[in-house]
Coordinates of C-alpha atoms and ligand atoms in Angstrom, one line a residue:
M1 CA 8.8 -50.3 -8.6
S2 CA 7.8 -46.7 -8.0
D3 CA 9.1 -44.0 -9.8
R4 CA 8.6 -41.6 -7.2
V5 CA 11.4 -39.1 -6.0
T6 CA 10.8 -39.5 -2.2
E7 CA 11.6 -43.3 -1.5
N8 CA 10.7 -42.2 2.4
S9 CA 7.1 -42.9 2.3
A10 CA 7.1 -40.2 5.2
H11 CA 6.9 -37.6 3.7
F12 CA 3.7 -37.4 1.8
I13 CA 0.1 -38.8 3.3
D14 CA -0.3 -41.1 0.5
P15 CA -3.6 -41.1 -1.6
A16 CA -3.4 -44.7 -1.9
G17 CA -3.9 -44.9 2.0
S18 CA -0.5 -47.1 2.3
N19 CA 0.9 -45.1 5.1
R20 CA -2.2 -43.9 6.8
D21 CA -1.3 -45.8 10.3
A22 CA 2.6 -44.0 10.3
M23 CA 0.7 -40.6 9.2
R24 CA -1.7 -41.1 12.0
S25 CA 1.2 -41.6 14.5
L26 CA 2.8 -38.1 13.2
G27 CA -0.4 -36.2 13.3
Y28 CA -0.7 -37.3 16.8
R29 CA 2.7 -36.4 17.7
F30 CA 2.1 -32.9 16.9
V31 CA -1.0 -32.7 18.3
D32 CA 0.8 -33.9 21.6
L33 CA 3.0 -31.3 21.2
L34 CA 0.7 -28.5 20.6
V35 CA -1.8 -29.4 23.6
D36 CA 1.3 -29.7 26.0
V37 CA 2.8 -25.9 25.1
A38 CA -0.5 -24.3 24.9
S39 CA -2.4 -26.0 27.9
N40 CA 0.9 -25.5 29.7
A41 CA 0.6 -21.6 29.1
L42 CA 0.6 -20.3 32.5
A43 CA 4.1 -21.9 33.2
R44 CA 5.7 -19.5 31.1
P45 CA 5.5 -16.2 31.0
A46 CA 3.2 -14.0 28.6
F47 CA 6.7 -12.5 27.1
D48 CA 10.6 -12.8 27.8
R49 CA 13.2 -11.1 25.6
D50 CA 15.6 -12.5 27.1
T51 CA 14.8 -16.8 25.7
A52 CA 14.8 -14.9 22.2
P53 CA 17.2 -16.4 19.7
E54 CA 19.7 -14.4 17.2
P55 CA 19.0 -16.1 13.9
G56 CA 22.3 -17.8 12.9
P57 CA 22.8 -18.9 9.0
Y58 CA 20.7 -21.1 7.9
H59 CA 21.9 -24.5 5.8
P60 CA 19.2 -26.6 4.5
S61 CA 19.2 -30.7 5.1
E62 CA 20.5 -31.7 1.8
E63 CA 18.1 -35.4 2.1
G64 CA 15.9 -34.8 4.6
R65 CA 15.9 -35.1 8.3
S66 CA 13.9 -37.5 10.7
V67 CA 10.3 -36.2 11.9
A68 CA 11.9 -37.4 15.3
E69 CA 14.8 -35.0 15.2
L70 CA 12.5 -32.0 13.9
M71 CA 10.0 -32.6 16.9
N72 CA 13.4 -31.9 19.1
E73 CA 13.3 -28.4 17.6
L74 CA 9.8 -27.4 17.5
G75 CA 9.4 -28.0 21.5
P76 CA 11.9 -24.9 22.4
I77 CA 11.0 -23.0 19.6
L78 CA 6.8 -23.5 21.0
S79 CA 7.7 -22.7 24.6
T80 CA 9.6 -19.3 24.0
S81 CA 7.5 -18.0 21.5
L82 CA 5.0 -15.1 22.5
N83 CA 2.5 -16.4 24.6
P84 CA -0.8 -14.8 24.2
A85 CA -2.3 -17.5 25.3
H86 CA -1.3 -16.3 28.9
P87 CA -4.2 -14.3 30.6
G88 CA -1.3 -11.7 31.8
Y89 CA -0.7 -10.9 28.2
M90 CA -2.2 -7.8 27.5
G91 CA 0.6 -6.3 25.0
H92 CA -1.1 -5.6 21.5
M93 CA -4.2 -7.6 20.2
D94 CA -2.9 -10.6 19.9
T95 CA -5.7 -13.5 21.1
L96 CA -5.6 -16.7 22.1
A97 CA -6.5 -19.0 19.0
S98 CA -9.7 -20.8 19.4
A99 CA -9.5 -24.1 19.6
V100 CA -11.1 -25.4 16.4
G101 CA -9.6 -22.6 14.8
I102 CA -5.9 -23.8 15.8
F103 CA -7.3 -27.6 14.0
S104 CA -8.6 -26.6 11.3
D105 CA -5.6 -25.0 10.3
A106 CA -4.2 -28.5 9.4
L107 CA -7.4 -29.4 7.7
V108 CA -6.8 -26.1 5.2
S109 CA -3.4 -27.0 4.8
A110 CA -4.2 -30.7 3.5
A111 CA -7.1 -29.4 1.6
N112 CA -5.0 -26.7 0.3
N113 CA -7.1 -25.0 -2.1
N114 CA -6.6 -21.8 -3.3
M115 CA -8.9 -18.6 -2.9
L116 CA -7.6 -17.0 -6.0
S117 CA -10.3 -18.8 -8.5
W118 CA -13.3 -20.4 -8.2
E119 CA -12.3 -23.3 -9.7
M120 CA -9.2 -23.7 -7.1
S121 CA -11.5 -23.4 -4.3
P122 CA -15.3 -24.5 -5.0
V123 CA -16.4 -24.8 -1.8
F124 CA -14.5 -22.3 -0.1
T125 CA -15.6 -19.6 -2.0
A126 CA -19.2 -19.8 -1.2
M127 CA -18.0 -20.1 2.4
E128 CA -16.0 -16.8 2.1
R129 CA -19.0 -15.2 0.4
Q130 CA -21.1 -16.6 3.0
M131 CA -19.1 -15.1 6.0
T132 CA -18.4 -11.8 4.5
S133 CA -21.9 -11.0 3.5
W134 CA -22.7 -11.9 7.3
F135 CA -20.4 -9.3 8.2
T136 CA -21.7 -6.7 6.1
G137 CA -25.2 -7.1 8.4
L138 CA -23.9 -6.9 11.0
F139 CA -22.4 -3.7 10.0
G140 CA -26.2 -2.7 9.0
W141 CA -25.8 -3.2 5.1
E142 CA -27.9 -5.3 3.3
R143 CA -26.8 -9.2 3.4
S144 CA -26.1 -10.5 -0.1
E145 CA -24.3 -14.0 -1.3
T146 CA -24.3 -13.0 -4.4
F147 CA -21.6 -11.0 -5.9
P148 CA -21.2 -7.6 -7.7
G149 CA -21.5 -8.0 -11.1
G150 CA -19.4 -6.8 -13.8
G151 CA -17.5 -8.5 -16.9
E152 CA -20.4 -11.1 -18.0
V153 CA -22.6 -10.8 -15.0
P154 CA -23.8 -6.9 -14.6
H155 CA -26.5 -6.3 -12.0
D156 CA -27.8 -2.5 -11.4
E157 CA -28.4 -2.4 -8.0
A158 CA -26.4 -1.7 -5.3
V159 CA -25.1 -4.9 -3.4
P160 CA -22.3 -5.0 -0.4
F161 CA -19.1 -7.0 -0.8
G162 CA -16.6 -8.5 1.1
Q163 CA -13.5 -10.1 0.7
L164 CA -11.5 -11.8 3.5
V165 CA -7.9 -10.3 3.2
S166 CA -4.3 -11.3 5.4
G167 CA -4.6 -8.2 7.6
G168 CA -5.9 -5.1 8.4
T169 CA -3.4 -3.1 6.2
L170 CA -4.1 -4.4 3.4
A171 CA -7.7 -4.1 4.1
N172 CA -7.0 -0.6 4.3
M173 CA -5.0 -0.1 1.6
T174 CA -7.4 -1.8 -0.7
A175 CA -10.2 0.8 0.4
M176 CA -8.0 3.3 -0.8
L177 CA -6.9 2.5 -3.5
V178 CA -10.8 1.6 -4.6
A179 CA -11.8 5.4 -3.2
R180 CA -8.8 7.1 -5.2
N181 CA -10.2 5.4 -8.1
A182 CA -13.5 6.4 -7.8
L183 CA -12.6 10.3 -7.2
G184 CA -13.8 10.8 -10.8
G185 CA -10.9 10.9 -13.5
D186 CA -10.0 7.0 -14.7
T187 CA -6.6 6.8 -12.5
K188 CA -7.3 3.0 -13.0
Q189 CA -6.6 3.3 -16.4
D190 CA -4.0 6.3 -16.4
G191 CA -2.8 6.3 -13.0
L192 CA -2.2 9.5 -11.2
A193 CA -0.3 11.6 -14.5
R194 CA -3.9 13.2 -15.6
L195 CA -5.3 14.3 -12.6
D196 CA -4.7 18.5 -12.5
A197 CA -4.8 18.0 -8.6
P198 CA -2.7 15.9 -6.3
P199 CA -5.8 13.4 -4.3
V200 CA -5.2 13.0 -0.4
F201 CA -7.4 11.6 1.8
L202 CA -7.7 13.0 5.5
A203 CA -7.4 10.9 8.9
T204 CA -5.8 11.4 12.6
K205 CA -2.3 10.4 12.5
N206 CA -4.1 7.8 15.7
A207 CA -5.5 6.0 12.0
H208 CA -3.2 2.8 11.8
F209 CA 0.6 3.3 10.0
S210 CA -1.1 1.1 7.5
F211 CA -2.6 4.1 5.9
A212 CA 1.2 5.4 5.7
K213 CA 1.5 2.5 3.5
A214 CA -1.5 3.0 1.5
A215 CA -0.8 7.0 0.9
N216 CA 3.1 5.4 -0.5
L217 CA 1.7 2.2 -2.7
L218 CA -0.9 4.9 -4.2
G219 CA 1.6 7.2 -5.4
L220 CA 0.2 10.2 -3.1
G221 CA 3.2 10.0 -1.2
K222 CA 3.7 10.8 2.5
E223 CA 1.5 13.8 2.0
G224 CA -1.1 12.2 0.7
W225 CA -2.7 11.5 4.1
V226 CA -2.9 14.9 5.9
G227 CA -3.4 13.8 9.2
L228 CA -6.8 15.6 11.2
P229 CA -6.1 17.2 14.9
T230 CA -7.5 15.1 17.8
D231 CA -9.1 15.8 21.0
D232 CA -8.4 14.9 24.7
H233 CA -9.6 11.6 24.3
G234 CA -7.9 11.1 21.2
A235 CA -10.3 11.1 18.3
V236 CA -10.7 13.6 15.3
R237 CA -11.6 16.8 16.3
I238 CA -15.0 17.6 13.9
D239 CA -14.7 21.4 14.0
S240 CA -11.1 21.0 12.5
I241 CA -12.2 19.2 9.1
G242 CA -13.6 22.4 7.1
P243 CA -11.1 24.2 7.8
V244 CA -8.5 21.6 6.8
L245 CA -10.4 20.7 3.8
E246 CA -10.5 24.8 2.8
K247 CA -6.5 24.3 3.2
V248 CA -6.1 21.6 1.3
R249 CA -8.5 22.6 -1.6
R250 CA -7.0 25.9 -1.5
E251 CA -3.3 24.3 -1.9
G252 CA -4.4 22.9 -5.1
R253 CA -5.2 19.7 -3.5
R254 CA -8.1 17.0 -3.9
P255 CA -9.2 15.0 -1.3
F256 CA -10.9 11.9 -1.9
A257 CA -12.1 10.4 1.1
L258 CA -12.4 10.8 4.6
V259 CA -11.3 8.3 7.5
G260 CA -13.1 7.0 10.4
V261 CA -11.5 4.9 13.1
A262 CA -13.6 2.6 15.6
G263 CA -10.7 1.4 17.6
T264 CA -7.2 3.4 17.3
T265 CA -4.4 1.4 17.6
V266 CA -2.8 2.7 20.7
T267 CA -5.7 4.0 22.6
G268 CA -8.6 2.0 21.2
T269 CA -11.1 5.4 20.6
I270 CA -13.9 5.6 18.7
D271 CA -14.0 8.7 16.5
P272 CA -17.0 10.2 15.8
L273 CA -18.9 8.2 13.0
P274 CA -22.2 10.0 12.2
E275 CA -20.5 13.5 12.3
L276 CA -18.1 12.6 10.2
A277 CA -20.7 10.4 7.5
E278 CA -22.3 13.6 7.5
I279 CA -19.3 15.7 6.6
A280 CA -18.3 12.9 4.0
E281 CA -21.8 12.8 1.6
R282 CA -21.6 16.6 1.9
E283 CA -18.1 16.9 0.7
G284 CA -18.3 14.5 -1.7
L285 CA -15.4 12.0 0.0
W286 CA -15.8 8.3 0.4
F287 CA -16.2 7.8 3.6
H288 CA -14.2 4.9 5.3
V289 CA -14.2 3.1 8.7
D290 CA -11.5 1.7 10.2
A291 CA -13.0 -1.2 12.3
A292 CA -10.4 -3.4 12.2
L293 CA -10.3 -3.6 16.2
G294 CA -13.2 -2.2 17.1
G295 CA -15.5 -3.9 14.8
A296 CA -16.0 -6.8 17.1
I297 CA -18.2 -5.2 19.3
A298 CA -20.7 -5.4 16.1
V299 CA -21.4 -9.2 17.7
S300 CA -23.3 -7.4 20.4
E301 CA -26.8 -6.2 21.0
R302 CA -25.7 -4.2 24.0
L303 CA -22.4 -2.8 22.3
R304 CA -23.6 -2.5 18.4
S305 CA -24.4 0.9 19.0
R306 CA -21.5 2.3 19.9
L307 CA -20.8 1.9 16.5
S308 CA -23.5 3.7 15.0
G309 CA -22.9 5.8 11.9
V310 CA -20.3 3.5 10.6
E311 CA -23.3 2.2 8.2
R312 CA -22.8 4.9 5.9
A313 CA -19.3 4.2 5.0
R314 CA -18.8 3.5 1.5
S315 CA -16.2 0.8 2.9
I316 CA -15.5 -0.7 6.3
T317 CA -12.2 -2.8 7.3
F318 CA -12.8 -5.4 10.4
N319 CA -10.2 -8.1 11.4
P320 CA -11.6 -11.1 13.5
Q321 CA -8.0 -11.9 14.0
K322 CA -7.9 -8.9 16.7
W323 CA -11.2 -9.7 18.8
L324 CA -13.0 -13.0 17.8
F325 CA -10.1 -15.4 18.6
V326 CA -9.7 -16.8 14.9
P327 CA -6.1 -17.3 14.3
K328 CA -4.2 -15.0 12.2
T329 CA -4.6 -14.2 9.7
C330 CA -8.6 -13.5 9.0
A331 CA -9.0 -9.5 8.1
S332 CA -11.7 -8.2 5.9
I333 CA -12.8 -5.2 3.8
L334 CA -16.2 -4.5 3.0
F335 CA -17.6 -2.6 0.4
R336 CA -20.9 -1.2 0.6
D337 CA -21.5 -0.8 -3.2
G338 CA -19.8 -4.1 -4.5
R339 CA -20.2 -2.1 -7.8
D340 CA -17.1 0.1 -7.0
V341 CA -14.8 -3.0 -6.2
D342 CA -15.9 -4.0 -9.4
T343 CA -15.4 -1.2 -11.6
H344 CA -12.3 0.4 -9.6
L345 CA -10.2 -2.9 -8.6
R346 CA -11.3 -6.1 -10.9
E347 CA -8.9 -7.6 -13.3
A348 CA -10.4 -10.2 -15.0
F349 CA -8.8 -13.9 -14.2
V350 CA -8.0 -14.9 -17.8
Y351 CA -5.8 -18.3 -16.6
G352 CA -8.8 -20.3 -16.1
T353 CA -12.6 -20.2 -16.7
S354 CA -15.3 -18.4 -15.3
H355 CA -18.6 -20.6 -14.0
R356 CA -22.0 -20.0 -14.4
R357 CA -24.7 -22.5 -13.4
E358 CA -28.3 -22.6 -13.6
H359 CA -28.7 -21.9 -10.0
G360 CA -26.4 -19.0 -9.9
E361 CA -22.9 -17.8 -11.0
H362 CA -19.6 -18.8 -9.8
Y363 CA -16.8 -16.2 -9.3
N364 CA -13.1 -15.7 -9.4
L365 CA -13.0 -13.7 -5.8
G366 CA -8.7 -12.9 -6.8
E367 CA -10.4 -10.6 -9.2
W368 CA -11.5 -8.4 -6.6
T369 CA -8.6 -8.9 -4.4
L370 CA -5.1 -7.0 -4.4
Q371 CA -3.7 -10.6 -3.3
G372 CA -3.5 -13.4 -5.9
T373 CA -3.1 -16.9 -4.5
R374 CA -4.7 -16.6 -0.8
R375 CA -4.7 -19.4 2.2
V376 CA -7.8 -20.4 2.9
D377 CA -9.0 -18.5 6.3
V378 CA -12.6 -18.7 5.7
L379 CA -12.6 -22.2 7.4
K380 CA -11.3 -21.1 10.9
L381 CA -13.6 -17.9 11.1
Y382 CA -16.5 -19.9 10.3
L383 CA -15.8 -23.0 12.7
T384 CA -14.5 -20.6 15.5
L385 CA -17.9 -18.8 15.3
E386 CA -19.8 -21.7 15.2
H387 CA -18.4 -23.3 17.8
I388 CA -18.4 -20.6 20.7
G389 CA -21.5 -19.1 19.0
R390 CA -22.3 -15.3 18.0
R391 CA -23.7 -14.8 21.8
R392 CA -21.3 -16.5 23.7
L393 CA -18.7 -14.0 22.0
A394 CA -20.9 -11.2 22.4
R395 CA -20.6 -12.1 26.4
I396 CA -16.8 -12.5 26.4
I397 CA -16.2 -8.8 24.6
E398 CA -18.8 -7.3 27.0
R399 CA -17.0 -8.6 29.7
H400 CA -14.1 -7.3 28.5
L401 CA -15.1 -3.9 28.4
D402 CA -16.2 -4.2 31.8
L403 CA -12.7 -5.4 33.0
A404 CA -11.0 -2.4 30.8
S405 CA -13.5 -0.1 32.4
Y406 CA -12.9 -1.4 36.2
L407 CA -9.4 -1.1 35.3
A408 CA -9.5 2.6 34.6
E409 CA -11.6 3.0 37.9
Q410 CA -8.9 2.0 39.5
I411 CA -6.2 3.7 38.1
E412 CA -8.2 7.2 38.7
A413 CA -8.7 5.9 42.1
H414 CA -5.0 5.8 42.8
D415 CA -2.9 8.6 43.6
E416 CA 0.5 7.7 41.9
L417 CA -1.2 6.7 38.6
E418 CA -2.7 8.8 35.7
L419 CA -5.2 7.5 33.1
L420 CA -4.2 8.8 29.9
T421 CA -8.4 8.4 28.9
K422 CA -11.3 6.2 29.7
P423 CA -11.5 3.4 27.4
D424 CA -14.0 3.2 24.8
L425 CA -13.5 -0.4 24.1
N426 CA -11.0 -3.1 25.8
I427 CA -7.9 -0.7 26.0
V428 CA -6.1 1.3 28.9
N429 CA -3.2 3.5 28.3
F430 CA -2.3 4.9 31.9
R431 CA 1.5 5.6 33.9
Y432 CA 3.2 5.7 37.2
R433 CA 4.1 9.6 38.4
G434 CA 4.7 9.5 42.3
P435 CA 3.0 10.7 45.0
S436 CA 3.2 14.3 43.3
P437 CA 2.4 15.3 39.9
W438 CA 5.1 15.9 37.5
D439 CA 6.5 18.9 36.2
D440 CA 5.5 19.8 33.2
C441 CA 9.3 20.2 31.6
E442 CA 11.0 18.1 29.3
K443 CA 13.7 16.7 31.4
V444 CA 11.2 15.4 33.5
A445 CA 9.3 14.2 30.9
M446 CA 12.3 12.3 29.7
R447 CA 12.6 10.8 33.1
C448 CA 8.9 10.1 33.4
D449 CA 9.5 7.9 29.7
R450 CA 12.4 6.1 31.9
I451 CA 10.2 5.5 34.9
T452 CA 7.4 3.7 32.7
A453 CA 10.1 1.8 30.4
S454 CA 11.6 0.3 33.7
I455 CA 7.9 -0.4 35.4
Q456 CA 7.0 -2.2 32.3
R457 CA 10.4 -4.0 32.4
S458 CA 9.5 -5.0 35.8
V459 CA 5.5 -6.3 35.5
E460 CA 7.4 -8.8 32.5
D461 CA 9.4 -10.0 35.2
S462 CA 6.9 -10.1 38.2
G463 CA 5.6 -13.2 35.8
L464 CA 2.1 -11.2 35.9
G465 CA 1.4 -10.4 32.6
W466 CA 2.8 -8.1 29.8
L467 CA 2.0 -4.5 29.3
S468 CA 3.2 -2.5 25.6
L469 CA 4.9 0.6 25.7
P470 CA 3.4 2.4 23.3
E471 CA 4.6 6.5 22.3
Y472 CA 1.8 8.4 22.8
R473 CA 2.0 12.1 21.6
G474 CA 5.7 12.0 22.5
R475 CA 5.4 10.6 25.9
R476 CA 5.5 6.7 27.0
Y477 CA 2.5 4.7 28.2
L478 CA 1.7 1.3 30.1
R479 CA -1.1 -0.1 27.7
A480 CA -3.3 -2.7 28.8
V481 CA -5.1 -4.6 26.1
I482 CA -8.0 -7.0 27.5
L483 CA -7.9 -9.6 25.5
H484 CA -8.2 -13.2 26.9
P485 CA -11.3 -14.8 28.2
D486 CA -9.9 -16.0 31.5
T487 CA -8.3 -12.2 32.6
D488 CA -10.3 -11.2 35.8
E489 CA -10.3 -8.1 38.4
R490 CA -7.7 -10.1 40.5
R491 CA -5.3 -10.6 37.9
L492 CA -5.6 -7.0 37.3
D493 CA -5.1 -5.7 40.8
A494 CA -1.9 -7.9 40.9
I495 CA -0.4 -6.5 37.7
L496 CA -1.6 -2.3 39.0
D497 CA 0.3 -3.5 42.3
E498 CA 3.1 -4.5 40.7
V499 CA 3.2 -1.1 39.0
V500 CA 3.2 0.9 42.1
R501 CA 5.3 -1.1 43.4
A502 CA 8.0 -1.0 40.9
G503 CA 7.2 2.8 40.2
R504 CA 8.0 3.4 43.9
E505 CA 11.3 1.7 43.5
A506 CA 12.1 3.5 40.0
L507 CA 11.7 6.8 41.7
R508 CA 14.5 6.1 43.9
T509 CA 16.5 4.3 40.8
V510 CA 16.0 5.9 37.6
Ligands
PLP601 C1 -7.0 0.3 13.4 C2 -5.9 -0.9 13.0 N1 -6.2 -0.6 11.8 C3 -5.6 -1.7 11.1 C4 -4.7 -2.1 11.8 C5 -3.8 -3.6 10.5 O1 -3.8 -4.6 10.9 P1 -2.8 -6.3 10.2 O2 -1.9 -5.8 11.7 O3 -3.6 -7.0 10.7 O4 -2.2 -5.6 9.5 C6 -4.1 -2.4 12.8 C7 -3.2 -3.4 13.4 O5 -3.1 -3.0 14.7 C8 -5.2 -1.5 14.0 O6 -5.0 -1.1 15.1

């Protein structure tokens, strides 16, 4: 007689194998549904705001429901969700997920290891070290699978160290925390209380809003992020940094870090990294590069040099979930010298053991991460890279850049369209301005925003694709993020035609 609280053998895969056949058919039903929806992505819009449900009150089932009943609910949930698998989806950096990435997520759940410690994830810990070490090599640092030491395994040399984290936000926060603690004084021990000057970091306001969250979290307050001016292209103005530093210091504040962005969120602009590195080195500032988006071009030999200067950073954020087709979440934070994170972040994992074996030490990644329990994100990353291949990924990314240039050229060549700035990466911002240029007055600008919003809606309703509507320097733009392996010139042309058609109509009606 079984003493299990669940009589229904369908709830868990029986470790003794009694329900193997039933579990296979359960899995096949999920696979059928998944492939049906994913392979029909062209039949539904990229985004449809009208089908989004309103949340109702939730009442849990007391004794469980049948899989058949649940499967009936899943169809509509999947088919009305955001559809980044549509080649016209160009709203944000949400990619079509790789096939092996999708299926590996189920394997990860089946294994249900925990990246907190070595003994909770012995194989995946080693895999994560391998993959993040490959990343450090991509950005021009030494590759090293060994761990940064500290505690019982000290070492004397700078060895790069990377971690996978759940998103670029967490990566930027981790970098800013380590940078702040490295500024001198023992803020890891004492917090901010003993500092004689409030710490601040410098980045343009085109940097991601995760830096505002980081400033908040680190106790710097919003003022702790000092915004640097940008040029017309959206990049940091190098000539502004000296005077800003002087002013900040005169005010009695203490700059500790300078942030460069390789691919800003709205325009995809790459800041001049060598010049930033130069200033950071001269001024004794921690240089962090947020390459959440742009880091992906490092896989291409043709494009890699556009990131030149990144190798001088002390920390780098890189988000494979954005442009390497790895399903969310999969981001990373990389440190040029692992001892920084060892000294300024690490807390010993006392709930388990440290392990050493003859051929090397084992380590608990959770000692070096802000997160505790972490999902295994490395498997889908590894499988995606291995299945698609580095060179093929590079070709896809190169094609995206060519398409972005193509789109920008079409916009520039059109009398009624206005390009915000030439793309550095795969993002193009533009708007419709009609046959004659807009007056520069506020009233006209607000009407222009309404027209831009109505065009966005028209593109959405046309079923051709979906563009986002970011605000940039106080004005609305249509934003195309080129990210789908099947997007091509024909689709871009069709979307532009729709923009112009809807723009002409909006000029009469809005
Ligand atoms: C440049 C940049 N950095 C950081 C982030 C934050 O990444 P996540 O959304 O994964 O937290 C983003 C997200 O769009 C980004 O564009």
